[in-house]
XYZ file of C-alpha atoms in Angstrom:
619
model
C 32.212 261.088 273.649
C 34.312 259.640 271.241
C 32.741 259.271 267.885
C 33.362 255.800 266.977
C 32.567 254.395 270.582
C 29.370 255.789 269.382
C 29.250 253.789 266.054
C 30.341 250.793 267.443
C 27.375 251.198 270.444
C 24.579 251.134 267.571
C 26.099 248.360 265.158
C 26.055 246.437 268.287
C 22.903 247.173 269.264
C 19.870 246.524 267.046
C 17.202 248.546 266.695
C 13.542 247.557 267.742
C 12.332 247.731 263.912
C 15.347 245.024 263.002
C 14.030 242.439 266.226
C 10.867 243.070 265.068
C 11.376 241.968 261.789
C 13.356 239.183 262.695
C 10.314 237.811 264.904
C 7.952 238.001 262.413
C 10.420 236.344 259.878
C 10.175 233.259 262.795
C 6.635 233.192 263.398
C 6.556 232.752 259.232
C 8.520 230.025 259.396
C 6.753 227.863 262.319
C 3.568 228.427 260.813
C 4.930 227.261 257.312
C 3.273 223.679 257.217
C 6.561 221.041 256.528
C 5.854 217.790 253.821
C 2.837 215.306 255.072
C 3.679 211.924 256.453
C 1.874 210.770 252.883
C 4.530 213.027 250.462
C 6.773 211.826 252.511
C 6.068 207.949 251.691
C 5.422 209.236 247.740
C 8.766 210.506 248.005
C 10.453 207.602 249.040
C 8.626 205.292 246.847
C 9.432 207.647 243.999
C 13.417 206.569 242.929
C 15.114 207.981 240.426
C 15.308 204.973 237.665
C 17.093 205.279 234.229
C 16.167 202.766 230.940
C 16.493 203.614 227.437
C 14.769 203.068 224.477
C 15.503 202.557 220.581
C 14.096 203.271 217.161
C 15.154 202.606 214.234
C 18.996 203.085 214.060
C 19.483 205.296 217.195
C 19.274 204.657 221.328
C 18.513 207.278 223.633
C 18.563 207.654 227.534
C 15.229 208.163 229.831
C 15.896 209.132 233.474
C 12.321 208.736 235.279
C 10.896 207.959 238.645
C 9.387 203.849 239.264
C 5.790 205.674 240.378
C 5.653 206.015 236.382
C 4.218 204.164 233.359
C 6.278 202.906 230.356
C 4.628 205.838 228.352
C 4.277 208.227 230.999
C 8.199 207.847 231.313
C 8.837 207.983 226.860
C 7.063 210.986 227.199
C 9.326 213.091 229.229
C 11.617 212.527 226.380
C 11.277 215.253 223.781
C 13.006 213.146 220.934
C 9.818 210.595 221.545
C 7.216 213.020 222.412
C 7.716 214.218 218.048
C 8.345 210.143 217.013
C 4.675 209.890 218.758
C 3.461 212.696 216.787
C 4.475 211.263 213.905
C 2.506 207.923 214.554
C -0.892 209.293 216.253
C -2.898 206.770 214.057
C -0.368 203.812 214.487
C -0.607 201.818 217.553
C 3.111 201.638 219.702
C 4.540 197.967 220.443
C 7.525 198.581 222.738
C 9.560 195.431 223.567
C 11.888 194.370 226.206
C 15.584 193.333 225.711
C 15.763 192.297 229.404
C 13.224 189.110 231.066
C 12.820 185.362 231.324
C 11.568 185.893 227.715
C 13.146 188.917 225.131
C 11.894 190.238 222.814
C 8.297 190.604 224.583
C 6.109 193.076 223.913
C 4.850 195.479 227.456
C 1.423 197.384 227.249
C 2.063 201.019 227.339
C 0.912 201.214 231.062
C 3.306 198.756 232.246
C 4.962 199.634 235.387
C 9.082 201.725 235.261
C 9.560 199.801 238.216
C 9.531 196.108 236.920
C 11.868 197.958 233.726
C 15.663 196.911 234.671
C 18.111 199.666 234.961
C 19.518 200.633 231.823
C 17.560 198.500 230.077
C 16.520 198.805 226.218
C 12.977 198.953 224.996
C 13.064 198.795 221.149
C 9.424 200.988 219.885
C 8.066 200.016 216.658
C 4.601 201.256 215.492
C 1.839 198.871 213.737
C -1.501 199.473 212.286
C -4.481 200.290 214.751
C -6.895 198.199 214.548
C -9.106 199.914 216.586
C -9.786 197.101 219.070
C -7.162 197.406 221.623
C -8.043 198.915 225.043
C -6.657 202.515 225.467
C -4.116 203.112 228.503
C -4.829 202.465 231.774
C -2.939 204.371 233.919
C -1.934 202.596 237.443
C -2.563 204.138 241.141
C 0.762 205.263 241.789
C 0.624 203.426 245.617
C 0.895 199.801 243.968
C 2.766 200.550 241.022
C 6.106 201.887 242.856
C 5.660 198.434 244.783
C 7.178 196.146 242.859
C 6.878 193.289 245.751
C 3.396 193.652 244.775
C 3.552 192.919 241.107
C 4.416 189.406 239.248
C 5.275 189.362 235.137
C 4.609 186.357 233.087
C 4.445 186.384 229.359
C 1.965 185.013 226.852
C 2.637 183.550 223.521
C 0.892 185.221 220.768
C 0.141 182.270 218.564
C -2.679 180.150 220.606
C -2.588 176.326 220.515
C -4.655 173.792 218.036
C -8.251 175.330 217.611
C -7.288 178.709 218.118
C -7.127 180.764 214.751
C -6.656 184.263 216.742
C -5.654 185.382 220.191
C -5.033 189.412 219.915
C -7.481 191.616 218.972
C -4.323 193.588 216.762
C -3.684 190.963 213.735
C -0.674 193.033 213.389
C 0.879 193.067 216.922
C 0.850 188.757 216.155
C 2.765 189.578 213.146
C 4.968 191.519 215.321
C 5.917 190.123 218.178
C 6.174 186.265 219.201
C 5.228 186.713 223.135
C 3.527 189.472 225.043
C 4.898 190.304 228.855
C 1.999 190.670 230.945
C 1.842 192.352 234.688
C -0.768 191.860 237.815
C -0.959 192.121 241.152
C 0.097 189.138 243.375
C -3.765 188.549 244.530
C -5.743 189.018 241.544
C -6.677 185.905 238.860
C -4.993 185.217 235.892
C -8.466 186.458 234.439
C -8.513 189.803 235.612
C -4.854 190.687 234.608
C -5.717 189.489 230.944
C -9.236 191.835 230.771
C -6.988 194.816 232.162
C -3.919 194.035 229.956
C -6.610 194.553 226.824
C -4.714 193.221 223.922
C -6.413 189.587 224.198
C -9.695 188.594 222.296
C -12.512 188.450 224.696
C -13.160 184.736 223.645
C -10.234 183.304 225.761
C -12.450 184.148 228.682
C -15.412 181.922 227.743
C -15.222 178.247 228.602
C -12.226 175.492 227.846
C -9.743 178.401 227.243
C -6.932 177.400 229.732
C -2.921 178.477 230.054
C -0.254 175.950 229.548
C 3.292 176.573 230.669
C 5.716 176.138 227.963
C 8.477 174.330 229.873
C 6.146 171.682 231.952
C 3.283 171.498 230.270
C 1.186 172.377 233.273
C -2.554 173.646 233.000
C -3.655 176.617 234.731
C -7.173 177.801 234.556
C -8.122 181.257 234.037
C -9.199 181.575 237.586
C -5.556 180.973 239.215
C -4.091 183.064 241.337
C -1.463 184.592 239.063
C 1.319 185.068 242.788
C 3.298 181.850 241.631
C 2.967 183.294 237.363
C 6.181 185.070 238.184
C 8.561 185.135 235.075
C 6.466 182.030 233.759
C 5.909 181.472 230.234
C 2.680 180.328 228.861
C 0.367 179.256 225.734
C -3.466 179.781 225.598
C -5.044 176.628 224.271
C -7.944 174.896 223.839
C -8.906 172.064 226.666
C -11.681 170.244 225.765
C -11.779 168.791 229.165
C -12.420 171.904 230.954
C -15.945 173.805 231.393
C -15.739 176.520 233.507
C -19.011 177.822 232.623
C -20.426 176.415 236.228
C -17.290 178.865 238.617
C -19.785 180.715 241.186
C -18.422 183.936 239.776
C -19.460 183.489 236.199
C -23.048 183.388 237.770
C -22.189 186.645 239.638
C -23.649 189.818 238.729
C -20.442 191.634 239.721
C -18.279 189.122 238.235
C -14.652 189.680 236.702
C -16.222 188.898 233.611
C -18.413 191.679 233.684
C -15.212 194.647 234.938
C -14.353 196.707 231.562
C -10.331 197.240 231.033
C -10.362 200.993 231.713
C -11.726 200.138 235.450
C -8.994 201.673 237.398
C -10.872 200.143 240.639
C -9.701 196.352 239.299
C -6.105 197.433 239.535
C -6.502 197.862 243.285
C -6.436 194.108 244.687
C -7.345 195.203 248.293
C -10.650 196.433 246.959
C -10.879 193.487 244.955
C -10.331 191.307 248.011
C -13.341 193.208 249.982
C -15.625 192.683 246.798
C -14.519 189.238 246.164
C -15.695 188.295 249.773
C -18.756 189.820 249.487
C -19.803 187.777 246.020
C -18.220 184.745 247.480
C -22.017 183.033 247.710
C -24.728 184.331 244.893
C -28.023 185.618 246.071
C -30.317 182.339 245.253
C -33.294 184.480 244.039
C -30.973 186.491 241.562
C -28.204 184.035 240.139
C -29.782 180.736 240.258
C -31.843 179.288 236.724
C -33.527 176.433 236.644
C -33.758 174.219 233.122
C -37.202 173.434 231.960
C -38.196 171.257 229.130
C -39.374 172.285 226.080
C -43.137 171.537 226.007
C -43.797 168.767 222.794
C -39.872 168.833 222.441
C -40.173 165.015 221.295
C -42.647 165.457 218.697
C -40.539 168.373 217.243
C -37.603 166.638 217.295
C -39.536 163.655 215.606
C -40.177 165.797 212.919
C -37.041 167.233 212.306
C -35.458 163.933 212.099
C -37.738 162.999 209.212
C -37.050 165.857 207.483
C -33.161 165.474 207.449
C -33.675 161.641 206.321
C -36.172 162.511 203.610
C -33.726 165.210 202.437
C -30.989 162.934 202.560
C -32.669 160.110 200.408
C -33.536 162.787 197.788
C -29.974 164.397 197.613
C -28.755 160.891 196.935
C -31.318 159.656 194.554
C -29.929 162.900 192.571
C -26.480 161.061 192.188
C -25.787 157.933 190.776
C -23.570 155.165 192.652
C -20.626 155.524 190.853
C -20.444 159.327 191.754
C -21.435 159.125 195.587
C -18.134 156.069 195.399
C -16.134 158.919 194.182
C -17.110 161.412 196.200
C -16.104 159.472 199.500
C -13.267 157.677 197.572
C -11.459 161.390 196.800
C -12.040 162.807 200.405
C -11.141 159.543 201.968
C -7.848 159.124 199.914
C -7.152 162.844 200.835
C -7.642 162.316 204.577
C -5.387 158.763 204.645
C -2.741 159.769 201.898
C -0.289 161.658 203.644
C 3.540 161.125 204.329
C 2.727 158.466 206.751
C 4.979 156.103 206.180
C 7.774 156.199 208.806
C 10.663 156.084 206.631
C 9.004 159.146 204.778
C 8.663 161.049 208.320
C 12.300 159.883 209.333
C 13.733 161.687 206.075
C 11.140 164.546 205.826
C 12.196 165.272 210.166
C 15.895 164.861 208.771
C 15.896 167.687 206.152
C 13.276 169.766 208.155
C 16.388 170.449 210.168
C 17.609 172.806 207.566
C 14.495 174.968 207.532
C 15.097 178.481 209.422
C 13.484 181.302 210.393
C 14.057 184.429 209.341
C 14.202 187.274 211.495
C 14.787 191.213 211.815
C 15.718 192.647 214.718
C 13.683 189.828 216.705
C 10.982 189.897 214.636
C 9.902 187.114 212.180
C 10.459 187.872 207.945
C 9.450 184.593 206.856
C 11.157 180.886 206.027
C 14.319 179.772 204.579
C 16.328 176.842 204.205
C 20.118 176.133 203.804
C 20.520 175.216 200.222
C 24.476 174.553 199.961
C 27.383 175.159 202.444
C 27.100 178.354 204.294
C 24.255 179.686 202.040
C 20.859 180.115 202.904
C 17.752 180.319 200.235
C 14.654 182.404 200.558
C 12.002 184.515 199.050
C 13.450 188.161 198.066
C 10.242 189.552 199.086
C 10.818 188.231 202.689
C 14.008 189.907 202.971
C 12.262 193.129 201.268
C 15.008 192.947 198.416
C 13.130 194.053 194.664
C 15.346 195.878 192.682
C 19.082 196.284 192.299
C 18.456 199.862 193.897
C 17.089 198.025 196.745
C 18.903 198.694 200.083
C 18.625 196.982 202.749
C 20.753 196.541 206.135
C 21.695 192.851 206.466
C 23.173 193.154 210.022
C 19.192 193.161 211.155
C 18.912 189.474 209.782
C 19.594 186.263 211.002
C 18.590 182.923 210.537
C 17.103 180.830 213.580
C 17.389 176.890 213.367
C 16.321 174.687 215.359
C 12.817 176.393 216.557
C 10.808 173.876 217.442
C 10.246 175.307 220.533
C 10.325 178.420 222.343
C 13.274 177.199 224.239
C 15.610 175.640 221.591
C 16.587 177.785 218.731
C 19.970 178.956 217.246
C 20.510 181.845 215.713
C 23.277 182.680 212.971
C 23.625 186.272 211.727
C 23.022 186.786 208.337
C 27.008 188.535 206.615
C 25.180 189.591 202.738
C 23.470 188.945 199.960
C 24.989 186.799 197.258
C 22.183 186.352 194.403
C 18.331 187.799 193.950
C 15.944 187.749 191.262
C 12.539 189.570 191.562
C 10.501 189.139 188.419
C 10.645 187.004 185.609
C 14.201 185.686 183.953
C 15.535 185.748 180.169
C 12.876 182.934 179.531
C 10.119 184.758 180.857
C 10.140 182.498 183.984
C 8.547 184.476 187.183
C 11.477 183.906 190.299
C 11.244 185.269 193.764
C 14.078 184.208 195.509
C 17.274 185.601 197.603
C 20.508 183.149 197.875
C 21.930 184.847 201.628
C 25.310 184.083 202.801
C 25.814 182.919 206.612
C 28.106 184.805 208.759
C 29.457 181.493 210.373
C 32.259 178.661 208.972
C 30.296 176.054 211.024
C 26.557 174.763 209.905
C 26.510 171.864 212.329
C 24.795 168.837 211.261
C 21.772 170.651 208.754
C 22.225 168.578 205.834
C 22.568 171.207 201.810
C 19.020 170.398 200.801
C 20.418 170.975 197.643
C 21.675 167.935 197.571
C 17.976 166.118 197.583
C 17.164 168.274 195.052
C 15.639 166.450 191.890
C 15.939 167.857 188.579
C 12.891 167.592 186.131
C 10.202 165.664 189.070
C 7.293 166.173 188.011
C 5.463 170.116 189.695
C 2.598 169.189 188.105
C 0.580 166.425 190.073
C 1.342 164.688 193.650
C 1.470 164.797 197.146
C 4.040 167.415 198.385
C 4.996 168.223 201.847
C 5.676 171.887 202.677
C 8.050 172.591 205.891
C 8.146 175.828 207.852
C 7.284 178.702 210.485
C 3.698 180.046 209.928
C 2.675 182.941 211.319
C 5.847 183.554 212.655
C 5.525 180.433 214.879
C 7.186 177.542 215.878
C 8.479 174.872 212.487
C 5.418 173.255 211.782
C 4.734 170.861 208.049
C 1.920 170.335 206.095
C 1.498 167.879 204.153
C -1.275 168.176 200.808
C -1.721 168.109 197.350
C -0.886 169.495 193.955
C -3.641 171.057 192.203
C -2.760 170.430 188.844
C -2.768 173.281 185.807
C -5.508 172.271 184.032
C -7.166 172.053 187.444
C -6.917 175.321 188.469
C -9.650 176.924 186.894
C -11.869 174.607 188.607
C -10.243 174.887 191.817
C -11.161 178.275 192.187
C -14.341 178.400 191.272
C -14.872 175.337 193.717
C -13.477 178.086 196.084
C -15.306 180.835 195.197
C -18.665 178.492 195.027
C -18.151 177.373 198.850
C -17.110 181.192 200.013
C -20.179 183.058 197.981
C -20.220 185.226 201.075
C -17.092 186.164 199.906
C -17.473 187.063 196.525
C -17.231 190.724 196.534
C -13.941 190.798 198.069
C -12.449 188.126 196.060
C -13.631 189.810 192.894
C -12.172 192.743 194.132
C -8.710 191.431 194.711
C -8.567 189.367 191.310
C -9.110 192.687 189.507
C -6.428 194.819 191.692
C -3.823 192.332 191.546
C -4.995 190.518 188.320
C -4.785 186.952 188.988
C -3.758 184.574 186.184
C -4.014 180.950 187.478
C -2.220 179.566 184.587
C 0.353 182.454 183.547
C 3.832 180.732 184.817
C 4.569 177.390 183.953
C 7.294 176.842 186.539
C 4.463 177.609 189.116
C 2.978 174.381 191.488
C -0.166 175.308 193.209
C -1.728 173.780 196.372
C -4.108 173.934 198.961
C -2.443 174.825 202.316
C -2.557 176.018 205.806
C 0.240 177.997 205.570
C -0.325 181.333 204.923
C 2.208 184.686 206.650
C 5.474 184.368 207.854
C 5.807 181.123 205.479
C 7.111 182.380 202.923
C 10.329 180.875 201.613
C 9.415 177.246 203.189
C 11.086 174.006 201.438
C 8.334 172.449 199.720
C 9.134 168.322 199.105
C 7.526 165.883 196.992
C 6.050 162.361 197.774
C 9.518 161.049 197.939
C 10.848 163.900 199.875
C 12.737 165.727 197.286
C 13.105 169.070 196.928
C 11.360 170.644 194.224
C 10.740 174.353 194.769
C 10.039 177.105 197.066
C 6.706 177.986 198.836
C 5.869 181.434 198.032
C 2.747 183.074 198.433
C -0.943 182.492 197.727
C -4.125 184.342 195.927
C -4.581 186.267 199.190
C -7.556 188.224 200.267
C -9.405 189.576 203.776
C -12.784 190.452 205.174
C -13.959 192.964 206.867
C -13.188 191.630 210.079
C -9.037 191.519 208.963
C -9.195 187.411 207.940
C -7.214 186.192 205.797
C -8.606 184.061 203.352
C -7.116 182.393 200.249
C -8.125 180.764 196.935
C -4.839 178.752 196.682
C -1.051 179.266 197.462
C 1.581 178.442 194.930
C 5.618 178.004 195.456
C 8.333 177.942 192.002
C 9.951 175.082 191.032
C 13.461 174.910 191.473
C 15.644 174.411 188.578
C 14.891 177.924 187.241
C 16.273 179.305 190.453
C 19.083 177.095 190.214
C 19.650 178.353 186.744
C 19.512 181.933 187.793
C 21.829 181.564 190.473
C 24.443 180.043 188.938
C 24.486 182.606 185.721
C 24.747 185.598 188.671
C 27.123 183.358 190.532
C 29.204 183.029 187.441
C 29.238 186.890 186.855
C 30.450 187.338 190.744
C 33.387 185.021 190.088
C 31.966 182.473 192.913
C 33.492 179.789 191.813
C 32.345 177.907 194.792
C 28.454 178.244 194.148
C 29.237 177.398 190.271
C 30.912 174.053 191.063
C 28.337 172.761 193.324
C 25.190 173.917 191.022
C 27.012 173.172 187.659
C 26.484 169.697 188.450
C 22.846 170.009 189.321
C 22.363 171.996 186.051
C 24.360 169.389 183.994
C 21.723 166.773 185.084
C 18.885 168.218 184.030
C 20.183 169.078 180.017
C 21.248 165.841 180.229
C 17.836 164.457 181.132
C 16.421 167.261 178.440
C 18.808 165.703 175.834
C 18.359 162.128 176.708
C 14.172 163.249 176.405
C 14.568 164.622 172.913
C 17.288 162.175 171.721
C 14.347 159.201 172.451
C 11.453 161.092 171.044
C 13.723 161.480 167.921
C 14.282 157.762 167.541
C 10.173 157.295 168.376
C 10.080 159.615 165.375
C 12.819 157.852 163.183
C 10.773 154.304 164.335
C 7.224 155.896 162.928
């Protein structure tokens, strides 16, 4: 037989050890189990989704899947994962470029799949203060939904009666509006407790939402399905008491679920448990109010007590000083700029107030002094020394925000003039003259040119126009405390705050407070405290005459901010020192326009010492 006939006969025929092995290769493979139904549907739900996110100067690219969190989704990054590191103490604010409302700040556990594509989260890190909820991390079965979810934002300045809203002073500071996510059939109430960055007492009673562009109220109870993209304030409505809902009275009550519950992020269970706490057990939930027994007689008493206190207190006083008492604080509640030519001119040049911003976030005030310039504290820009460097392509100036709707923003092309510290004459200055990167300034009137030279800093009404706290333009009107005053002032302060006394003491000794040092200081009681900084500050007949600029600042233990009296600078030494830098520049166009403002006042010095020479000559 031939040979290869032979060798062809076995290759074609396998042997019994090869079929074997081939069958039990099969039988592997049918009793390999294949993906569930369930990883099937996880699969699906899990796209592919890219965003990025930026810090500092640099952007980088985060490819994730939508079942993921915010964080969950930095983390994969490597480049983050050591930025982290490098802020374990600090809490992270990330904030969207992308929404009805920019610039607002997500919780770390909000959902990638309500994050556009390729859309940039800017991280910044602020203090911790220790309050704020820790993340919550979503079930991934609702979170890849995002026909499930709803956004709407929050504003983090509350309305009248509201001194604080988030339980981070810093992330108020920060950002202006917070972007909050729930589920379509959960209250407004619920999402807030989860979200975690809101002080429990917007839950109590009268605390209502109020949406920015219609002014409609929405309780805390809503149903937060039509909240969608909607942009709200929490404020204070006196008319509403929703201390008698059923489920305030409820033992299992939304009031009572603590953030980290990942069961309240499930709104199918919530449904179930809301239906069965729909009617309170009578013998558990219900009180009854019983009166006080001999309430009347007590009360009686008490009443004679306050009225025999009361004549005492006043027989300590004589007439003419209880007449002055009520005379000062009446004058000081009825003497304002109330006249409505005063408000017509004061809402006129209030139009040239701005705020000042880096990258979206508020610096402080300023106002636009003459042409294209704008004028402002150096400290809000962060400019101290000549050696100071600082990257003016972050800043720009935002007229016109009087609402969260209508602003205008101008970028900010350079510096022109600073002065940090006291001048030749000894004078302290804290200003920076920036330079607009724009031809056009619309219709905001130069406040330079209601400047007065010599008025009076030392006594008056003055009104003081600006963006506290990073908020909305707001004015305050008050009163000059005078030099000799000051003194007085603070230990009036210091008398009503005794409470206090250890931590003002301790702030007057580290930053050595000298009520009386600079004479081109004006000091004041106001309301306006951060973020202010650089404000116009008018006198009783609107005229400029200096530059709000800070205050004899100190906190409490619980992070207030409390304050013995603010103080701006007057303006003609500013003037002064612009002009003499201005000069040295060769802007000829700033020395022009303030020559003529400097001219005036040593001519009104002159003309001063010229009549108290003929007085003289006279005597």
């Amino acid at each position: 037989m031939d040979p290869v006939a032979n060798l062809s006969a076995v290759e074609e025929a396998p042997s019994e050890d090869v079929n074997r092995e081939r069958m039990d290769d099969l039988r592997e493979k049918e009793a390999t189990p294949g993906p569930s139904k369930y990883e099937l549907q996880q699969n699906t739900q899990r796209k592919s989704h890219t965003f990025k996110f930026h810090f500092r100067n640099n952007t980088y690219a985060v490819t994730c899947d939508t079942s993921m969190t915010v964080l969950e989704a930095l983390t994969t990054n490597n480049i983050f994962r050591n930025i982290k590191k490098m802020n374990t103490e600090k809490e992270i604010v990330i904030q969207r470029s992308r929404g009805e409302v920019p610039r607002a700040a997500v919780k770390s556990d909000f959902p990638c799949c309500l994050i556009e594509k390729d859309e940039v989260l800017k991280i910044k890190f602020i203090s911790n203060s220790g309050n704020a909820s820790t993340e919550q991390k979503p079930t991934v079965e609702n979170v890849s939904k995002p026909e499930t979810l709803v956004t709407f934002y929050i504003h983090t300045t509350g309305g009248q009666k509201i001194r604080r809203l988030m339980k981070n002073f810093d992330l108020r500071q920060s950002v202006d509006d917070v972007c909050v996510y729930a589920f379509k059939e959960e209250n407004c109430k619920i999402a807030l407790k989860r979200d975690g960055r809101f002080i429990n007492d917007i839950f109590k009673k009268n605390y209502v939402l109020c949406e920015m562009d219609s002014e409609t109220i929405y309780e805390m109870s809503n149903t937060v399905e039509y909240f969608d993209q909607k942009h709200f304030q929490i404020i204070f409505n006196s008319d509403n008491d929703q201390s008698g809902d059923l489920e305030d009275f409820a033992k299992t009550s939304d009031a009572d679920v603590p953030e980290s519950v990942s069961q309240s992020l499930n709104p199918t269970k919530n449904k179930l448990e809301n239906k069965k706490r729909k009617y309170p057990s009578p013998s558990t939930e219900c009180y009854v109010l019983k009166t006080i027994e001999k309430s009347q007689e007590i009360l009686q008493i008490l009443r004679l007590q306050n009225e025999n206190w009361w004549m005492a207190s006043m027989q300590q006083k004589t007439k003419s000083q209880i007449q002055e008492f009520f005379r000062v604080e009446f004058g000081k509640s009825v003497q304002s700029f109330s006249e409505v030519k005063k408000v017509k001119q004061i809402m006129k040049r209030s139009n040239s107030v701005c705020q000042i911003r880096k990258g979206g976030s508020s610096e402080g005030t300023g106002f636009l002094l003459l042409g294209r310039f704008i004028l402002t504290n150096a400290h809000v820009v962060g400019i101290y020394t000549d050696q100071t460097e600082a990257n003016f392509a972050e800043f720009t100036a935002v007229f016109d925000f009087e609402d969260l709707n209508s602003q205008n923003c101008i970028q900010i092309k350079q510096l022109t003039a600073f002065c940090y510290g006291k001048d030749s004459e000894g004078r302290y200055l804290d200003y920076a003259l920036l330079e607009l990167d724009t031809e056009t300034i619309f219709d905001y009137p130069a406040l330079l040119d209601c400047y007065r030279p010599n008025a009076p800093i030392n006594r008056g009404q003055i009104c003081i126009v600006g963006h506290p706290g990073g908020g909305v333009k707001k004015m305050d009107p008050c009163f000059i405390i005078e030099r000799e005053n000051r003194i007085e002032a603070a230990n009036k302060h210091a008398s009503e705050n005794q409470h206090l006394i250890h931590a003002m003491n301790e702030k007057c000794l580290e930053e050595k407070w000298n009520f009386s040092a600079c004479e081109n200081q004006i000091t004041y009681n106001s309301c306006f405290f951060d973020k202010s900084s650089g404000s116009p500050v008018f006198d009783v007949d609107c005229n400029l005459i200096g530059i709000h600029t800070g205050g004899y600042k100190y906190k409490t233990e619980g992070d207030q901010t409390w304050s013995v009296m603010e103080y701006g600078f007057s303006m003609q030494p500013i003037l002064d020192n612009i002009k003499a830098r201005a000069r040295i520049k060769g802007l000829k166009e700033i020395v022009s326009v303030i020559e003529a403002y400097t001219n005036v006042s040593q001519q009104n010095q002159n003309d001063v010492e010229m009549e108290n020479a003929e007085v003289s000559d006279e005597l």
